[in-house]
């Protein structure tokens, strides 16, 4: 069976051998609503038990993929949301803010526990340094040149600590990138 996702429906397609064409021909067996993909009576009547199991397996896989994407999106945007929440609590007080704070604190402990269980304990996250930072700290020439790691830097090379007016870099002649 094949499943073709369209705008609002999922088409369930069966391939049937056509002796006149001497090849397989696709026929739409039924459709499922994308928002609520429940197998209806018409689809049950048109499919065999084996095909219904295949439809069920497809729907389970699709649901798991959607849950995974939702969880990833939540983890990806959480730091930004936390910064926005911090700003909210700096400027708002009262019953509504108290309710939000209680809900956030209740959710915070399971999040910390899940991160610990996944191997991202506080000490490991703190100690984990990006490769560019390790390289800059281990290179004695970069220490003498006054170079320091900047977390938002695009390149892996350390950036100079001080800059001269007019965007000229201090001690540029001594840096490896300048030669």
CSV table of C-alpha atoms in Angstrom, one decimal:
chain,number,residue,atom,x,y,z
A,1,UNK,CA,0.0,0.0,0.0
A,2,UNK,CA,1.0,3.6,-0.6
A,3,UNK,CA,0.0,6.7,1.3
A,4,UNK,CA,-0.2,10.0,-0.4
A,5,UNK,CA,-0.6,13.1,1.8
A,6,UNK,CA,-2.6,15.8,0.1
A,7,UNK,CA,-3.7,19.2,1.5
A,8,UNK,CA,-6.4,17.9,3.9
A,9,UNK,CA,-6.5,14.2,3.3
A,10,UNK,CA,-4.2,11.1,3.2
A,11,UNK,CA,-5.0,8.9,0.2
A,12,UNK,CA,-4.7,5.1,0.7
A,13,UNK,CA,-3.6,3.6,-2.5
A,14,UNK,CA,-3.4,0.0,-3.6
A,15,UNK,CA,-1.5,-1.3,-6.6
A,16,UNK,CA,-3.4,-3.9,-8.6
A,17,UNK,CA,-2.0,-5.9,-11.6
A,18,UNK,CA,-3.8,-5.1,-14.8
A,19,UNK,CA,-3.5,-7.9,-17.3
A,20,UNK,CA,-4.5,-5.7,-20.2
A,21,UNK,CA,-1.7,-3.2,-19.5
A,22,UNK,CA,0.6,-6.0,-18.3
A,23,UNK,CA,1.7,-3.9,-15.3
A,24,UNK,CA,0.5,-2.6,-12.0
A,25,UNK,CA,-2.1,0.1,-11.8
A,26,UNK,CA,-2.8,2.3,-8.7
A,27,UNK,CA,-6.2,2.7,-7.4
A,28,UNK,CA,-7.3,4.9,-4.5
A,29,UNK,CA,-9.0,2.6,-1.9
A,30,UNK,CA,-10.0,5.5,0.4
A,31,UNK,CA,-9.0,8.6,2.2
A,32,UNK,CA,-8.3,9.6,5.8
A,33,UNK,CA,-8.7,13.1,7.3
A,34,UNK,CA,-5.3,14.6,8.0
A,35,UNK,CA,-6.4,16.3,11.2
A,36,UNK,CA,-8.2,13.3,12.6
A,37,UNK,CA,-6.9,10.2,10.8
A,38,UNK,CA,-9.4,7.6,11.9
A,39,UNK,CA,-10.2,4.6,9.7
A,40,UNK,CA,-13.8,4.9,8.7
A,41,UNK,CA,-16.3,2.2,7.7
A,42,UNK,CA,-15.9,2.7,4.0
A,43,UNK,CA,-12.1,2.1,4.2
A,44,UNK,CA,-12.6,-0.9,6.5
A,45,UNK,CA,-14.9,-2.5,3.9
A,46,UNK,CA,-12.5,-1.8,1.0
A,47,UNK,CA,-9.4,-3.1,2.7
A,48,UNK,CA,-8.3,-6.6,3.7
A,49,UNK,CA,-7.2,-7.3,7.3
A,50,UNK,CA,-3.5,-7.2,6.2
A,51,UNK,CA,-4.1,-3.8,4.5
A,52,UNK,CA,-5.8,-2.5,7.6
A,53,UNK,CA,-2.8,-3.5,9.7
A,54,UNK,CA,-0.6,-1.6,7.2
A,55,UNK,CA,-2.8,1.5,7.5
A,56,UNK,CA,-2.6,1.3,11.3
A,57,UNK,CA,1.2,0.9,11.2
A,58,UNK,CA,1.5,3.9,8.9
A,59,UNK,CA,-0.7,6.0,11.2
A,60,UNK,CA,1.3,5.1,14.3
A,61,UNK,CA,4.6,5.9,12.5
A,62,UNK,CA,3.1,9.3,11.4
A,63,UNK,CA,1.9,10.1,14.9
A,64,UNK,CA,5.3,9.3,16.4
A,65,UNK,CA,7.1,11.5,13.8
A,66,UNK,CA,4.7,14.4,14.6
A,67,UNK,CA,5.3,14.0,18.3
A,68,UNK,CA,9.1,13.9,17.8
A,69,UNK,CA,8.9,17.1,15.6
A,70,UNK,CA,6.8,18.8,18.2
A,71,UNK,CA,9.2,17.9,21.0
A,72,UNK,CA,12.2,19.0,19.0
A,73,UNK,CA,10.6,22.4,18.2
A,74,UNK,CA,9.8,22.8,21.9
A,75,UNK,CA,13.4,22.1,22.9
A,76,UNK,CA,14.7,24.3,20.1
A,77,UNK,CA,12.7,27.4,21.1
A,78,UNK,CA,12.8,26.9,24.9
A,79,UNK,CA,15.8,29.1,25.6
A,80,UNK,CA,14.2,32.0,23.7
A,81,UNK,CA,10.9,31.5,25.5
A,82,UNK,CA,12.7,31.3,28.9
A,83,UNK,CA,14.3,34.7,28.2
A,84,UNK,CA,10.9,36.2,27.3
A,85,UNK,CA,9.4,34.7,30.5
A,86,UNK,CA,12.2,36.2,32.5
A,87,UNK,CA,11.4,39.6,31.0
A,88,UNK,CA,7.7,39.0,31.7
A,89,UNK,CA,8.4,38.3,35.4
A,90,UNK,CA,10.6,41.4,35.7
A,91,UNK,CA,7.7,43.6,34.5
A,92,UNK,CA,4.6,41.8,35.8
A,93,UNK,CA,3.4,40.8,39.2
A,94,UNK,CA,0.0,39.6,40.6
A,95,UNK,CA,-2.2,36.6,40.5
A,96,UNK,CA,-1.7,35.8,36.8
A,97,UNK,CA,2.1,35.9,37.1
A,98,UNK,CA,1.9,33.8,40.3
A,99,UNK,CA,0.0,31.1,38.4
A,100,UNK,CA,2.5,31.1,35.6
A,101,UNK,CA,5.4,30.9,38.0
A,102,UNK,CA,3.8,27.9,39.8
A,103,UNK,CA,3.3,26.1,36.5
A,104,UNK,CA,6.8,26.8,35.3
A,105,UNK,CA,8.4,25.6,38.6
A,106,UNK,CA,6.3,22.4,38.4
A,107,UNK,CA,7.5,21.8,34.8
A,108,UNK,CA,11.2,22.8,35.6
A,109,UNK,CA,12.0,19.8,37.8
A,110,UNK,CA,10.9,17.1,35.3
A,111,UNK,CA,12.9,18.9,32.6
A,112,UNK,CA,16.1,19.0,34.8
A,113,UNK,CA,15.5,15.3,35.6
A,114,UNK,CA,15.1,14.4,31.9
A,115,UNK,CA,18.3,16.3,31.0
A,116,UNK,CA,20.2,14.5,33.7
A,117,UNK,CA,18.8,11.1,32.6
A,118,UNK,CA,19.9,11.9,29.0
A,119,UNK,CA,23.4,12.6,30.2
A,120,UNK,CA,23.3,16.4,30.2
A,121,UNK,CA,23.9,17.0,33.9
A,122,UNK,CA,24.7,20.5,35.0
A,123,UNK,CA,28.4,19.8,35.6
A,124,UNK,CA,28.8,18.2,32.1
A,125,UNK,CA,27.1,21.1,30.3
A,126,UNK,CA,29.2,23.6,32.3
A,127,UNK,CA,32.4,21.8,31.6
A,128,UNK,CA,31.7,21.1,27.9
A,129,UNK,CA,33.6,23.7,25.9
A,130,UNK,CA,33.3,24.3,22.2
A,131,UNK,CA,36.3,23.1,20.2
A,132,UNK,CA,37.3,26.7,19.2
A,133,UNK,CA,37.4,27.7,22.9
A,134,UNK,CA,39.6,24.7,23.8
A,135,UNK,CA,41.9,25.4,21.0
A,136,UNK,CA,42.2,29.0,21.9
A,137,UNK,CA,42.9,28.2,25.6
A,138,UNK,CA,45.5,25.6,24.8
A,139,UNK,CA,47.4,27.7,22.2
A,140,UNK,CA,50.1,29.8,24.0
A,141,UNK,CA,50.4,32.1,21.0
A,142,UNK,CA,46.8,33.1,21.2
A,143,UNK,CA,47.2,33.9,24.9
A,144,UNK,CA,50.2,36.1,24.2
A,145,UNK,CA,48.3,37.8,21.3
A,146,UNK,CA,45.4,38.7,23.6
A,147,UNK,CA,42.9,36.5,21.9
A,148,UNK,CA,39.7,35.3,23.5
A,149,UNK,CA,36.9,33.0,22.5
A,150,UNK,CA,33.5,34.6,21.6
A,151,UNK,CA,30.5,32.2,21.8
A,152,UNK,CA,28.7,33.7,18.8
A,153,UNK,CA,31.6,33.7,16.5
A,154,UNK,CA,31.1,32.3,13.0
A,155,UNK,CA,34.6,30.9,12.5
A,156,UNK,CA,36.4,28.4,14.7
A,157,UNK,CA,39.3,30.8,15.2
A,158,UNK,CA,39.5,32.9,18.4
A,159,UNK,CA,38.7,36.6,18.0
A,160,UNK,CA,40.9,39.4,19.3
A,161,UNK,CA,39.9,40.8,22.7
A,162,UNK,CA,40.4,44.5,21.8
A,163,UNK,CA,39.6,46.3,18.6
A,164,UNK,CA,41.0,49.6,17.4
A,165,UNK,CA,38.7,52.4,16.0
A,166,UNK,CA,37.9,52.0,12.4
A,167,UNK,CA,37.4,48.2,12.7
A,168,UNK,CA,41.1,47.5,12.7
A,169,UNK,CA,42.0,44.6,14.9
A,170,UNK,CA,44.6,45.1,17.7
A,171,UNK,CA,47.8,43.1,17.2
A,172,UNK,CA,46.5,41.9,13.8
A,173,UNK,CA,50.1,41.3,12.5
A,174,UNK,CA,50.6,38.6,15.1
A,175,UNK,CA,47.4,36.6,14.4
A,176,UNK,CA,47.5,33.6,12.1
A,177,UNK,CA,44.6,34.9,10.1
A,178,UNK,CA,46.4,38.1,9.1
A,179,UNK,CA,49.4,36.3,7.5
